[in-house]
PDB file of C-alpha atoms in Angstrom:
ATOM      1  CA  UNK A   1      -8.232  21.655  22.393  1.00  0.00           C
ATOM      2  CA  UNK A   2      -5.691  19.089  24.066  1.00  0.00           C
ATOM      3  CA  UNK A   3      -2.119  20.236  23.979  1.00  0.00           C
ATOM      4  CA  UNK A   4      -0.885  16.825  23.131  1.00  0.00           C
ATOM      5  CA  UNK A   5       1.247  16.408  20.264  1.00  0.00           C
ATOM      6  CA  UNK A   6       2.606  12.711  19.365  1.00  0.00           C
ATOM      7  CA  UNK A   7       1.851  11.646  23.188  1.00  0.00           C
ATOM      8  CA  UNK A   8       3.852  14.589  24.710  1.00  0.00           C
ATOM      9  CA  UNK A   9       2.619  17.809  25.850  1.00  0.00           C
ATOM     10  CA  UNK A  10       3.139  20.110  23.866  1.00  0.00           C
ATOM     11  CA  UNK A  11       3.974  22.863  26.540  1.00  0.00           C
ATOM     12  CA  UNK A  12       6.898  20.422  26.798  1.00  0.00           C
ATOM     13  CA  UNK A  13       8.597  21.998  23.636  1.00  0.00           C
ATOM     14  CA  UNK A  14      10.345  24.860  24.285  1.00  0.00           C
ATOM     15  CA  UNK A  15       9.658  26.233  20.821  1.00  0.00           C
ATOM     16  CA  UNK A  16       6.071  25.776  20.792  1.00  0.00           C
ATOM     17  CA  UNK A  17       5.588  26.764  24.497  1.00  0.00           C
ATOM     18  CA  UNK A  18       7.538  30.065  23.886  1.00  0.00           C
ATOM     19  CA  UNK A  19       5.322  31.009  20.779  1.00  0.00           C
ATOM     20  CA  UNK A  20       2.285  30.029  22.366  1.00  0.00           C
ATOM     21  CA  UNK A  21       2.954  32.054  25.771  1.00  0.00           C
ATOM     22  CA  UNK A  22       4.150  34.781  23.686  1.00  0.00           C
ATOM     23  CA  UNK A  23       0.892  35.144  22.173  1.00  0.00           C
ATOM     24  CA  UNK A  24      -1.261  34.668  25.112  1.00  0.00           C
ATOM     25  CA  UNK A  25       0.881  37.108  27.049  1.00  0.00           C
ATOM     26  CA  UNK A  26       0.882  39.645  24.159  1.00  0.00           C
ATOM     27  CA  UNK A  27      -2.884  39.254  23.917  1.00  0.00           C
ATOM     28  CA  UNK A  28      -3.273  39.561  27.084  1.00  0.00           C
ATOM     29  CA  UNK A  29      -1.239  43.075  27.145  1.00  0.00           C
ATOM     30  CA  UNK A  30      -3.576  44.228  24.666  1.00  0.00           C
ATOM     31  CA  UNK A  31      -6.473  43.300  26.016  1.00  0.00           C
ATOM     32  CA  UNK A  32      -5.940  44.146  29.731  1.00  0.00           C
ATOM     33  CA  UNK A  33      -3.907  47.076  28.935  1.00  0.00           C
ATOM     34  CA  UNK A  34      -1.447  45.399  31.314  1.00  0.00           C
ATOM     35  CA  UNK A  35       2.260  45.951  30.577  1.00  0.00           C
ATOM     36  CA  UNK A  36       3.124  43.510  33.056  1.00  0.00           C
ATOM     37  CA  UNK A  37       1.992  40.623  30.444  1.00  0.00           C
ATOM     38  CA  UNK A  38       4.863  42.025  28.035  1.00  0.00           C
ATOM     39  CA  UNK A  39       7.273  42.398  31.097  1.00  0.00           C
ATOM     40  CA  UNK A  40       6.437  38.605  31.611  1.00  0.00           C
ATOM     41  CA  UNK A  41       6.829  37.279  28.230  1.00  0.00           C
ATOM     42  CA  UNK A  42      10.354  39.273  27.890  1.00  0.00           C
ATOM     43  CA  UNK A  43      11.535  37.518  31.472  1.00  0.00           C
ATOM     44  CA  UNK A  44      10.331  34.111  29.939  1.00  0.00           C
ATOM     45  CA  UNK A  45      12.602  34.581  26.858  1.00  0.00           C
ATOM     46  CA  UNK A  46      15.670  35.685  29.033  1.00  0.00           C
ATOM     47  CA  UNK A  47      14.928  32.759  31.004  1.00  0.00           C
ATOM     48  CA  UNK A  48      14.655  29.992  28.324  1.00  0.00           C
ATOM     49  CA  UNK A  49      16.619  31.301  25.638  1.00  0.00           C
ATOM     50  CA  UNK A  50      19.077  34.032  26.879  1.00  0.00           C
ATOM     51  CA  UNK A  51      19.410  37.871  26.531  1.00  0.00           C
ATOM     52  CA  UNK A  52      20.143  37.633  22.813  1.00  0.00           C
ATOM     53  CA  UNK A  53      17.016  35.224  22.007  1.00  0.00           C
ATOM     54  CA  UNK A  54      14.804  37.527  24.108  1.00  0.00           C
ATOM     55  CA  UNK A  55      16.231  40.547  22.189  1.00  0.00           C
ATOM     56  CA  UNK A  56      16.068  39.012  18.445  1.00  0.00           C
ATOM     57  CA  UNK A  57      12.579  37.332  19.112  1.00  0.00           C
ATOM     58  CA  UNK A  58      10.322  39.460  21.578  1.00  0.00           C
ATOM     59  CA  UNK A  59      10.173  42.841  18.861  1.00  0.00           C
ATOM     60  CA  UNK A  60       9.035  40.760  16.127  1.00  0.00           C
ATOM     61  CA  UNK A  61       6.466  38.441  18.022  1.00  0.00           C
ATOM     62  CA  UNK A  62       5.017  41.778  19.269  1.00  0.00           C
ATOM     63  CA  UNK A  63       4.665  43.010  15.701  1.00  0.00           C
ATOM     64  CA  UNK A  64       3.138  39.604  14.515  1.00  0.00           C
ATOM     65  CA  UNK A  65       0.515  39.509  17.213  1.00  0.00           C
ATOM     66  CA  UNK A  66      -0.037  43.229  16.569  1.00  0.00           C
ATOM     67  CA  UNK A  67      -0.505  42.553  12.705  1.00  0.00           C
ATOM     68  CA  UNK A  68      -2.843  39.356  13.455  1.00  0.00           C
ATOM     69  CA  UNK A  69      -5.040  41.634  15.882  1.00  0.00           C
ATOM     70  CA  UNK A  70      -5.169  44.618  13.230  1.00  0.00           C
ATOM     71  CA  UNK A  71      -5.736  42.513  10.104  1.00  0.00           C
ATOM     72  CA  UNK A  72      -8.155  39.663  11.496  1.00  0.00           C
ATOM     73  CA  UNK A  73     -11.877  40.672  11.062  1.00  0.00           C
ATOM     74  CA  UNK A  74     -12.878  38.916  14.256  1.00  0.00           C
ATOM     75  CA  UNK A  75     -11.755  38.881  17.938  1.00  0.00           C
ATOM     76  CA  UNK A  76      -8.991  36.172  18.247  1.00  0.00           C
ATOM     77  CA  UNK A  77      -9.237  33.867  21.081  1.00  0.00           C
ATOM     78  CA  UNK A  78      -6.367  32.842  23.468  1.00  0.00           C
ATOM     79  CA  UNK A  79      -6.011  31.026  27.107  1.00  0.00           C
ATOM     80  CA  UNK A  80      -4.251  31.971  30.040  1.00  0.00           C
ATOM     81  CA  UNK A  81      -0.776  31.573  29.994  1.00  0.00           C
ATOM     82  CA  UNK A  82      -1.012  28.640  32.848  1.00  0.00           C
ATOM     83  CA  UNK A  83      -3.390  26.852  30.947  1.00  0.00           C
ATOM     84  CA  UNK A  84      -2.072  23.622  29.537  1.00  0.00           C
ATOM     85  CA  UNK A  85      -4.536  23.347  26.470  1.00  0.00           C
ATOM     86  CA  UNK A  86      -4.215  25.397  23.137  1.00  0.00           C
ATOM     87  CA  UNK A  87      -7.133  26.892  21.911  1.00  0.00           C
ATOM     88  CA  UNK A  88      -7.995  26.936  17.862  1.00  0.00           C
ATOM     89  CA  UNK A  89      -6.461  30.288  17.415  1.00  0.00           C
ATOM     90  CA  UNK A  90      -3.443  29.507  19.394  1.00  0.00           C
ATOM     91  CA  UNK A  91      -3.038  26.062  17.281  1.00  0.00           C
ATOM     92  CA  UNK A  92      -3.397  28.508  14.136  1.00  0.00           C
ATOM     93  CA  UNK A  93      -0.984  31.078  15.327  1.00  0.00           C
ATOM     94  CA  UNK A  94       1.268  28.248  16.143  1.00  0.00           C
ATOM     95  CA  UNK A  95       0.869  26.457  12.805  1.00  0.00           C
ATOM     96  CA  UNK A  96       1.422  29.645  10.933  1.00  0.00           C
ATOM     97  CA  UNK A  97       4.839  30.132  12.321  1.00  0.00           C
ATOM     98  CA  UNK A  98       5.727  26.253  11.932  1.00  0.00           C
ATOM     99  CA  UNK A  99       4.622  26.385   8.262  1.00  0.00           C
ATOM    100  CA  UNK A 100       6.853  29.298   7.808  1.00  0.00           C
ATOM    101  CA  UNK A 101       9.691  27.596   9.565  1.00  0.00           C
ATOM    102  CA  UNK A 102       9.328  24.305   7.600  1.00  0.00           C
ATOM    103  CA  UNK A 103       8.439  25.936   4.133  1.00  0.00           C
ATOM    104  CA  UNK A 104       5.002  24.334   4.161  1.00  0.00           C
ATOM    105  CA  UNK A 105       3.014  26.354   1.679  1.00  0.00           C
ATOM    106  CA  UNK A 106      -0.289  24.464   1.851  1.00  0.00           C
ATOM    107  CA  UNK A 107      -0.539  24.947   5.850  1.00  0.00           C
ATOM    108  CA  UNK A 108       0.755  28.078   5.488  1.00  0.00           C
ATOM    109  CA  UNK A 109      -1.961  29.082   2.854  1.00  0.00           C
ATOM    110  CA  UNK A 110      -4.494  27.369   5.023  1.00  0.00           C
ATOM    111  CA  UNK A 111      -3.961  29.219   8.469  1.00  0.00           C
ATOM    112  CA  UNK A 112      -3.954  32.550   6.593  1.00  0.00           C
ATOM    113  CA  UNK A 113      -7.283  31.984   4.919  1.00  0.00           C
ATOM    114  CA  UNK A 114      -8.662  30.479   8.150  1.00  0.00           C
ATOM    115  CA  UNK A 115      -7.586  33.536  10.121  1.00  0.00           C
ATOM    116  CA  UNK A 116      -8.016  36.055   7.283  1.00  0.00           C
ATOM    117  CA  UNK A 117     -10.971  34.961   5.365  1.00  0.00           C
ATOM    118  CA  UNK A 118     -10.637  38.031   2.870  1.00  0.00           C
ATOM    119  CA  UNK A 119      -8.831  37.580  -0.368  1.00  0.00           C
ATOM    120  CA  UNK A 120      -6.870  40.533   0.054  1.00  0.00           C
ATOM    121  CA  UNK A 121      -3.310  39.784  -0.640  1.00  0.00           C
ATOM    122  CA  UNK A 122      -1.920  42.779   1.155  1.00  0.00           C
ATOM    123  CA  UNK A 123      -3.988  41.878   4.467  1.00  0.00           C
ATOM    124  CA  UNK A 124      -2.583  38.072   3.944  1.00  0.00           C
ATOM    125  CA  UNK A 125       1.079  39.897   3.315  1.00  0.00           C
ATOM    126  CA  UNK A 126       0.847  42.008   6.569  1.00  0.00           C
ATOM    127  CA  UNK A 127       0.599  38.517   8.563  1.00  0.00           C
ATOM    128  CA  UNK A 128       2.558  36.522   6.771  1.00  0.00           C
ATOM    129  CA  UNK A 129       5.595  38.792   6.524  1.00  0.00           C
ATOM    130  CA  UNK A 130       5.720  39.170  10.324  1.00  0.00           C
ATOM    131  CA  UNK A 131       5.248  35.468  10.644  1.00  0.00           C
ATOM    132  CA  UNK A 132       8.152  34.932   8.397  1.00  0.00           C
ATOM    133  CA  UNK A 133      10.199  37.299  10.538  1.00  0.00           C
ATOM    134  CA  UNK A 134       9.215  35.214  14.000  1.00  0.00           C
ATOM    135  CA  UNK A 135       9.772  32.146  12.441  1.00  0.00           C
ATOM    136  CA  UNK A 136      13.243  32.650  10.918  1.00  0.00           C
ATOM    137  CA  UNK A 137      14.307  34.728  14.356  1.00  0.00           C
ATOM    138  CA  UNK A 138      13.235  31.440  16.309  1.00  0.00           C
ATOM    139  CA  UNK A 139      14.933  29.326  14.100  1.00  0.00           C
ATOM    140  CA  UNK A 140      18.307  31.409  14.471  1.00  0.00           C
ATOM    141  CA  UNK A 141      18.012  30.409  18.287  1.00  0.00           C
ATOM    142  CA  UNK A 142      17.343  26.759  17.619  1.00  0.00           C
ATOM    143  CA  UNK A 143      13.804  27.042  18.675  1.00  0.00           C
ATOM    144  CA  UNK A 144      12.651  24.963  15.828  1.00  0.00           C
ATOM    145  CA  UNK A 145       8.899  24.200  15.678  1.00  0.00           C
ATOM    146  CA  UNK A 146       7.762  21.010  14.824  1.00  0.00           C
ATOM    147  CA  UNK A 147       5.978  20.954  11.153  1.00  0.00           C
ATOM    148  CA  UNK A 148       2.092  20.743  11.613  1.00  0.00           C
ATOM    149  CA  UNK A 149       0.446  18.887   8.750  1.00  0.00           C
ATOM    150  CA  UNK A 150      -2.366  20.399   7.072  1.00  0.00           C
ATOM    151  CA  UNK A 151      -5.178  18.010   7.865  1.00  0.00           C
ATOM    152  CA  UNK A 152      -4.142  18.261  11.566  1.00  0.00           C
ATOM    153  CA  UNK A 153      -4.943  21.966  11.955  1.00  0.00           C
ATOM    154  CA  UNK A 154      -7.632  21.479   9.583  1.00  0.00           C
ATOM    155  CA  UNK A 155      -8.950  18.678  12.188  1.00  0.00           C
ATOM    156  CA  UNK A 156      -8.634  21.142  14.984  1.00  0.00           C
ATOM    157  CA  UNK A 157     -10.242  24.042  13.230  1.00  0.00           C
ATOM    158  CA  UNK A 158     -13.306  21.716  12.412  1.00  0.00           C
ATOM    159  CA  UNK A 159     -13.678  20.362  15.901  1.00  0.00           C
ATOM    160  CA  UNK A 160     -13.367  23.794  17.509  1.00  0.00           C
ATOM    161  CA  UNK A 161     -16.455  25.147  14.957  1.00  0.00           C
ATOM    162  CA  UNK A 162     -18.289  22.311  15.621  1.00  0.00           C
ATOM    163  CA  UNK A 163     -18.701  22.997  19.427  1.00  0.00           C
ATOM    164  CA  UNK A 164     -18.552  26.444  19.390  1.00  0.00           C
ATOM    165  CA  UNK A 165     -21.406  28.534  20.723  1.00  0.00           C
ATOM    166  CA  UNK A 166     -21.215  31.149  17.823  1.00  0.00           C
ATOM    167  CA  UNK A 167     -20.394  28.603  15.025  1.00  0.00           C
ATOM    168  CA  UNK A 168     -23.116  29.904  12.788  1.00  0.00           C
ATOM    169  CA  UNK A 169     -21.237  33.447  13.119  1.00  0.00           C
ATOM    170  CA  UNK A 170     -17.602  31.999  13.311  1.00  0.00           C
ATOM    171  CA  UNK A 171     -15.266  32.597  10.655  1.00  0.00           C
ATOM    172  CA  UNK A 172     -13.221  29.837  10.995  1.00  0.00           C
TER     173      UNK A 172
END
């Protein structure tokens, strides 16, 4: 998936870059068992948003990723931090945060149903609540995410499933 948004590189936008890289580094920390990934995210937040931002955002973002990992019924995908492309799961995770910030209920519901195919409201709330918390904390520090229209994220998911080698078993 190209990380292009309105002709600009998605990673040129500080809020989107911090959200995606935070997800990537938190996921890598869990997958690799390497706490230096979390240190790298902390350092990114301090460098780009200051100490107050890092203190406010890092813990809730870790909680959000932990909730995603606990409640998703499949292994979530992520690219390496240096990659300038975003995979479908990264797009979903970012779109969920943007939907929370921009009060876009349709996109929020779509992202939750795609990430958590179960109709269990408790599972969805267990992911939605940390997402709302991250979105609010980011907004507090002027890290305002661009709205992601429902048709855009749905198109990204559809296209990624068409090219996925495990499309028959994919839960998108």
